[in-house]
Amino acid sequence: MRKPEQRKGRSCIRPEFPRSKHTGGREGTSRDQFATMMRGMALSDSVVNWDHKNLDYLRRPQYDRWLRRLLDQAEAVDLTAVESYAGHGGEFKIYYADVKNSFKRIAMQLGLMSDEKENLPRDSYNGTVTFRRGKTRIHLVPESGPF
């Protein structure tokens, strides 16, 4: 979904909880290149009856408003401060200047997947990559803004 001809203006929203598990192996398309990063992922053992959930908040206009508000309220921090905030909870953001250099450097320092395709980082929504460290949610946000 990162190539424009496939994306067609659409985006994928990555869920807060992993819904898949990396099985490893040399046969897959990634040839196990992300095994180290994905080894700690676990399938959720919570049962959710999705037929009774209102998922309208995931539609683009509502989701964009929610994310914009979240990013506006998140405290901007320096990369060196991330670990000190990890156990405290809250919302933080780190700005990156460009994908090929700045994002890649920050992602590698944080132990995140640093690859990109068509100038979009893996797992990004409008260029923003969200991840958790302990109870803290951190957003890597393009300086030019996600919207």
Backbone as JSON, one array per atom type, in Angstrom:
{
  "sequence": "MRKPEQRKGRSCIRPEFPRSKHTGGREGTSRDQFATMMRGMALSDSVVNWDHKNLDYLRRPQYDRWLRRLLDQAEAVDLTAVESYAGHGGEFKIYYADVKNSFKRIAMQLGLMSDEKENLPRDSYNGTVTFRRGKTRIHLVPESGPF",
  "N": [[0.82, -1.21, 0.0], [2.16, 1.14, -0.14], [2.92, 2.19, -2.54], [2.01, 4.65, -4.9], [0.22, 3.96, -7.04], [-1.07, 1.75, -6.04], [-2.03, 2.68, -3.64], [-3.88, 4.78, -4.18], [-4.86, 7.08, -2.9], [-5.72, 6.01, -0.53], [-5.32, 4.76, 2.87], [-3.8, 2.65, 5.32], [-4.76, 1.83, 8.59], [-2.95, 1.2, 11.35], [-3.5, -1.13, 13.86], [-3.77, -0.71, 17.48], [-3.13, -2.97, 18.88], [-1.22, -5.86, 18.18], [-2.22, -7.87, 15.44], [-1.25, -9.94, 14.13], [1.29, -12.42, 13.76], [4.76, -12.81, 13.62], [6.2, -15.35, 11.92], [8.65, -16.04, 11.1], [11.41, -17.37, 9.16], [12.91, -18.21, 6.04], [11.51, -18.2, 3.72], [9.56, -16.26, 3.27], [8.57, -12.97, 1.96], [10.16, -11.01, 3.1], [12.38, -12.38, 3.78], [13.1, -12.95, 6.37], [14.33, -10.68, 7.39], [13.42, -8.9, 9.32], [13.19, -10.27, 11.65], [14.41, -10.04, 14.21], [13.32, -7.66, 15.23], [10.62, -8.29, 15.27], [10.29, -10.49, 16.81], [9.44, -10.27, 19.49], [6.73, -9.78, 19.35], [3.37, -10.61, 20.15], [0.44, -12.59, 19.81], [-2.77, -11.31, 20.5], [-4.68, -12.35, 23.28], [-7.2, -11.69, 23.85], [-10.67, -11.87, 23.37], [-12.75, -10.44, 21.01], [-15.86, -9.27, 20.07], [-16.47, -8.25, 17.14], [-18.71, -7.66, 15.68], [-20.37, -6.19, 17.29], [-19.19, -3.78, 17.73], [-18.73, -0.31, 17.31], [-17.19, 1.02, 14.69], [-16.91, 3.41, 13.41], [-15.28, 5.53, 14.09], [-12.91, 4.99, 12.89], [-13.06, 5.75, 10.31], [-11.88, 7.87, 7.69], [-12.33, 10.88, 7.97], [-13.07, 11.16, 10.73], [-11.03, 9.76, 12.03], [-8.76, 11.21, 11.2], [-9.29, 13.71, 12.42], [-9.18, 12.95, 15.13], [-6.47, 12.0, 15.29], [-5.07, 14.33, 14.57], [-5.74, 16.03, 16.71], [-4.6, 14.57, 18.8], [-1.87, 14.67, 18.08], [-1.46, 17.43, 18.17], [-1.7, 17.89, 20.89], [0.31, 16.36, 21.96], [3.46, 16.27, 23.57], [6.36, 17.74, 22.3], [9.44, 16.18, 22.04], [12.96, 15.55, 22.42], [14.98, 13.12, 20.81], [16.77, 11.93, 22.59], [15.45, 12.0, 24.98], [13.47, 10.08, 25.04], [13.64, 7.48, 26.3], [13.64, 8.17, 29.01], [11.05, 8.99, 29.41], [9.56, 6.74, 28.99], [8.34, 5.0, 30.96], [6.34, 6.53, 32.08], [3.92, 7.08, 30.85], [1.58, 8.85, 28.71], [1.62, 11.18, 25.89], [3.86, 11.75, 23.3], [5.89, 13.43, 20.84], [8.2, 13.22, 18.16], [9.91, 15.05, 15.84], [10.78, 14.54, 12.41], [13.0, 15.37, 9.73], [13.29, 14.43, 7.06], [12.58, 11.44, 5.17], [14.5, 9.61, 4.14], [16.97, 10.13, 5.44], [16.83, 11.51, 8.1], [14.48, 10.32, 9.36], [15.17, 7.62, 9.11], [17.54, 7.44, 10.64], [16.58, 8.12, 13.23], [14.63, 6.11, 13.62], [16.25, 3.8, 13.57], [17.83, 4.24, 15.84], [15.89, 3.98, 17.76], [15.21, 1.38, 17.54], [13.3, 0.64, 15.68], [11.62, -0.4, 12.65], [13.21, 0.77, 9.84], [12.84, 1.1, 7.16], [11.66, 2.38, 3.99], [9.29, 3.16, 1.44], [8.59, 4.62, -1.6], [8.94, 7.08, -0.38], [7.58, 6.9, 2.03], [7.49, 5.95, 5.37], [7.61, 2.61, 6.74], [4.72, 1.29, 8.29], [3.5, 3.76, 8.59], [1.08, 6.41, 8.88], [-0.02, 8.8, 6.86], [2.64, 9.59, 6.89], [3.27, 9.62, 9.59], [4.54, 7.74, 12.21], [3.53, 5.68, 14.74], [4.24, 4.42, 17.94], [4.75, 2.4, 20.89], [6.38, 2.77, 24.04], [6.71, 1.13, 26.8], [4.29, 2.46, 28.86], [3.97, 4.67, 27.38], [3.01, 6.54, 24.54], [4.41, 7.25, 21.46], [5.02, 9.41, 18.77], [6.42, 9.58, 15.59], [6.85, 12.23, 13.6], [6.5, 13.89, 10.5], [8.31, 16.9, 9.82], [7.1, 18.62, 8.07], [4.51, 18.13, 8.53], [1.7, 15.92, 9.03], [-0.72, 16.39, 7.81]],
  "CA": [[0.0, 0.0, 0.0], [2.96, 2.36, -0.11], [3.1, 2.69, -3.9], [0.86, 5.49, -5.24], [-0.76, 3.3, -7.9], [-1.84, 0.84, -5.18], [-2.63, 3.46, -2.55], [-5.05, 5.49, -4.72], [-5.37, 8.0, -1.88], [-6.16, 5.27, 0.65], [-4.32, 4.49, 3.89], [-4.1, 1.6, 6.29], [-4.61, 2.25, 9.98], [-2.35, 0.1, 12.11], [-4.17, -1.23, 15.15], [-2.99, -0.57, 18.7], [-2.69, -4.29, 19.34], [-0.85, -6.66, 17.01], [-3.19, -8.87, 15.04], [-0.54, -10.97, 13.4], [2.5, -12.89, 14.43], [5.85, -13.09, 12.71], [6.56, -16.76, 12.08], [10.06, -16.23, 10.74], [11.66, -18.24, 8.03], [13.59, -17.63, 4.88], [10.65, -18.31, 2.54], [8.7, -15.08, 3.1], [9.09, -11.9, 1.1], [11.21, -10.23, 3.78], [13.52, -13.27, 4.01], [13.42, -12.93, 7.8], [15.18, -9.54, 7.7], [12.9, -8.17, 10.46], [12.92, -11.25, 12.71], [14.84, -9.52, 15.51], [12.36, -6.65, 15.69], [9.27, -8.82, 15.4], [10.29, -11.67, 17.68], [8.72, -10.0, 20.73], [5.29, -9.59, 19.14], [2.54, -11.73, 20.58], [-0.97, -12.5, 19.44], [-3.65, -10.95, 21.6], [-5.53, -13.46, 23.72], [-8.52, -11.12, 24.14], [-11.71, -12.14, 22.39], [-13.54, -9.24, 20.73], [-16.98, -9.49, 19.17], [-16.42, -7.07, 16.28], [-20.05, -7.36, 15.17], [-21.05, -5.28, 18.2], [-18.35, -2.61, 17.93], [-18.9, 0.8, 16.39], [-15.86, 1.35, 14.17], [-17.0, 4.63, 12.62], [-14.16, 6.41, 14.43], [-11.78, 4.64, 12.04], [-13.23, 6.35, 8.97], [-10.87, 8.91, 7.5], [-12.53, 12.2, 8.6], [-13.06, 11.06, 12.19], [-9.69, 9.34, 12.46], [-7.85, 12.34, 11.0], [-9.54, 14.7, 13.48], [-8.65, 12.37, 16.37], [-5.01, 11.99, 15.25], [-4.6, 15.72, 14.58], [-5.88, 16.49, 18.1], [-3.6, 13.84, 19.58], [-0.54, 15.21, 17.76], [-1.41, 18.82, 18.66], [-1.56, 17.87, 22.34], [1.51, 15.61, 22.34], [4.63, 17.1, 23.88], [7.52, 17.52, 21.43], [10.64, 15.85, 22.81], [14.18, 15.19, 21.71], [15.2, 11.68, 20.76], [17.5, 11.47, 23.78], [14.55, 11.99, 26.15], [12.44, 9.04, 24.9], [13.73, 6.42, 27.32], [13.3, 8.68, 30.34], [9.6, 9.14, 29.48], [8.93, 5.47, 28.63], [7.53, 4.4, 32.0], [5.44, 7.5, 32.7], [2.67, 7.25, 30.12], [1.43, 10.13, 28.03], [1.79, 11.3, 24.44], [5.03, 12.53, 22.91], [6.18, 13.39, 19.41], [9.54, 13.56, 17.71], [9.83, 15.46, 14.45], [11.89, 14.17, 11.53], [13.08, 16.29, 8.6], [13.08, 13.72, 5.81], [12.47, 10.0, 5.39], [15.71, 8.86, 3.78], [18.07, 10.32, 6.39], [16.42, 11.83, 9.46], [13.61, 9.27, 9.89], [15.92, 6.36, 9.17], [18.45, 7.53, 11.78], [15.79, 8.08, 14.46], [14.04, 4.78, 13.73], [17.29, 2.83, 13.92], [18.21, 4.47, 17.24], [14.8, 3.52, 18.62], [14.98, -0.04, 17.31], [12.11, 0.48, 14.84], [11.9, -0.67, 11.24], [13.59, 2.06, 9.27], [12.72, 1.11, 5.71], [10.64, 3.22, 3.39], [8.97, 2.9, 0.04], [7.91, 5.79, -2.16], [9.11, 8.15, 0.59], [6.7, 6.68, 3.18], [8.03, 4.95, 6.3], [6.79, 1.44, 7.06], [3.77, 1.47, 9.4], [3.1, 5.15, 8.79], [-0.19, 6.95, 8.42], [0.33, 10.16, 6.42], [4.03, 9.87, 7.29], [3.43, 9.54, 11.04], [4.71, 6.39, 12.75], [3.19, 5.68, 16.16], [4.67, 3.21, 18.64], [4.71, 2.5, 22.36], [7.49, 2.38, 24.89], [6.05, 1.0, 28.08], [2.96, 3.06, 28.87], [4.05, 5.92, 26.63], [2.8, 6.49, 23.09], [5.33, 8.19, 20.81], [4.74, 9.6, 17.34], [7.45, 10.19, 14.75], [6.01, 13.08, 12.75], [7.27, 14.71, 9.55], [8.31, 18.34, 10.14], [6.16, 19.29, 7.17], [3.17, 17.83, 9.06], [1.04, 14.78, 8.4], [-1.98, 16.77, 7.15]],
  "C": [[0.85, 1.26, 0.0], [3.22, 2.92, -1.5], [1.84, 3.47, -4.3], [-0.2, 4.79, -6.08], [-1.58, 2.26, -7.13], [-2.63, 1.62, -4.14], [-3.91, 4.16, -2.99], [-5.69, 6.41, -3.68], [-5.83, 7.33, -0.6], [-5.0, 5.09, 1.62], [-4.76, 3.31, 4.73], [-3.88, 2.18, 7.68], [-4.1, 1.05, 10.75], [-3.01, 0.04, 13.47], [-3.21, -1.08, 16.33], [-2.42, -1.89, 19.18], [-2.34, -5.12, 18.12], [-1.91, -7.71, 16.72], [-2.55, -9.98, 14.25], [0.71, -11.35, 14.17], [3.54, -13.21, 13.38], [6.3, -14.53, 12.95], [8.02, -17.02, 11.73], [10.19, -17.13, 9.53], [12.23, -17.5, 6.86], [12.7, -17.62, 3.63], [9.85, -17.06, 2.26], [9.36, -14.0, 2.28], [10.19, -11.11, 1.77], [12.46, -11.07, 4.04], [14.04, -13.17, 5.43], [14.28, -11.73, 8.21], [14.7, -8.76, 8.92], [12.66, -9.06, 11.67], [13.29, -10.71, 14.09], [13.83, -8.53, 16.07], [11.0, -7.25, 16.0], [9.17, -10.0, 16.36], [9.46, -11.46, 18.94], [7.23, -9.79, 20.58], [4.53, -10.83, 19.56], [1.11, -11.51, 20.1], [-1.78, -12.13, 20.68], [-4.5, -12.16, 21.98], [-6.92, -12.95, 24.12], [-9.49, -11.44, 23.0], [-12.56, -10.89, 22.24], [-14.64, -9.61, 19.75], [-17.1, -8.23, 18.3], [-17.78, -6.71, 15.7], [-20.78, -6.34, 16.03], [-20.22, -4.03, 18.52], [-18.65, -1.55, 16.88], [-17.51, 1.25, 15.94], [-15.86, 2.61, 13.3], [-15.83, 5.58, 12.89], [-12.92, 6.12, 13.59], [-11.93, 5.18, 10.62], [-12.36, 7.6, 8.88], [-11.18, 10.25, 8.18], [-12.44, 12.16, 10.12], [-11.65, 10.71, 12.69], [-8.69, 10.49, 12.31], [-8.04, 13.41, 12.07], [-8.94, 14.22, 14.8], [-7.12, 12.42, 16.39], [-4.44, 13.41, 15.29], [-4.65, 16.29, 16.0], [-4.81, 15.86, 18.99], [-2.2, 14.42, 19.34], [-0.39, 16.65, 18.24], [-1.14, 18.86, 20.16], [-0.29, 17.16, 22.81], [2.67, 16.57, 22.58], [5.77, 16.74, 22.94], [8.75, 17.28, 22.3], [11.79, 15.53, 21.87], [14.34, 13.68, 21.78], [15.88, 11.16, 22.03], [16.61, 11.36, 25.01], [13.56, 10.82, 26.15], [12.49, 8.02, 26.02], [13.36, 6.92, 28.71], [11.79, 8.86, 30.51], [8.87, 7.8, 29.38], [8.0, 4.9, 29.71], [6.44, 5.29, 32.56], [4.07, 7.61, 32.04], [2.63, 8.59, 29.43], [1.7, 10.03, 26.54], [2.97, 12.21, 24.15], [5.22, 12.42, 21.4], [7.63, 13.82, 19.18], [9.41, 13.9, 16.23], [11.03, 14.92, 13.67], [11.82, 15.04, 10.27], [12.78, 15.62, 7.27], [13.12, 12.22, 6.08], [13.8, 9.29, 5.19], [16.84, 8.99, 4.79], [17.59, 10.46, 7.83], [15.55, 10.73, 10.07], [14.39, 7.99, 10.09], [16.84, 6.34, 10.39], [17.69, 7.4, 13.1], [15.21, 6.69, 14.67], [15.07, 3.75, 14.15], [17.72, 3.0, 15.37], [17.15, 3.97, 18.2], [14.5, 2.03, 18.45], [13.73, -0.33, 16.5], [12.54, 0.11, 13.42], [12.13, 0.67, 10.56], [13.41, 2.13, 7.76], [11.59, 2.01, 5.25], [10.42, 2.77, 1.96], [8.2, 4.1, -0.45], [7.88, 6.94, -1.17], [8.11, 8.09, 1.75], [7.33, 5.64, 4.08], [7.07, 3.77, 6.48], [5.93, 1.78, 8.28], [3.33, 2.91, 9.6], [1.69, 5.41, 8.3], [0.07, 8.41, 8.11], [1.73, 10.56, 6.88], [4.3, 9.77, 8.77], [3.5, 8.07, 11.47], [4.46, 6.47, 14.26], [3.62, 4.35, 16.77], [4.6, 3.46, 20.14], [6.04, 2.09, 22.95], [6.91, 2.32, 26.28], [4.64, 1.56, 27.97], [2.88, 4.31, 28.0], [3.83, 5.7, 25.14], [3.63, 7.6, 22.47], [5.02, 8.21, 19.32], [5.97, 10.2, 16.67], [6.69, 10.92, 13.64], [6.89, 13.86, 11.77], [7.18, 16.2, 9.92], [7.31, 19.09, 9.28], [4.71, 19.04, 7.58], [2.53, 16.67, 8.31], [-0.21, 15.17, 7.62], [-1.8, 18.01, 6.31]]
}
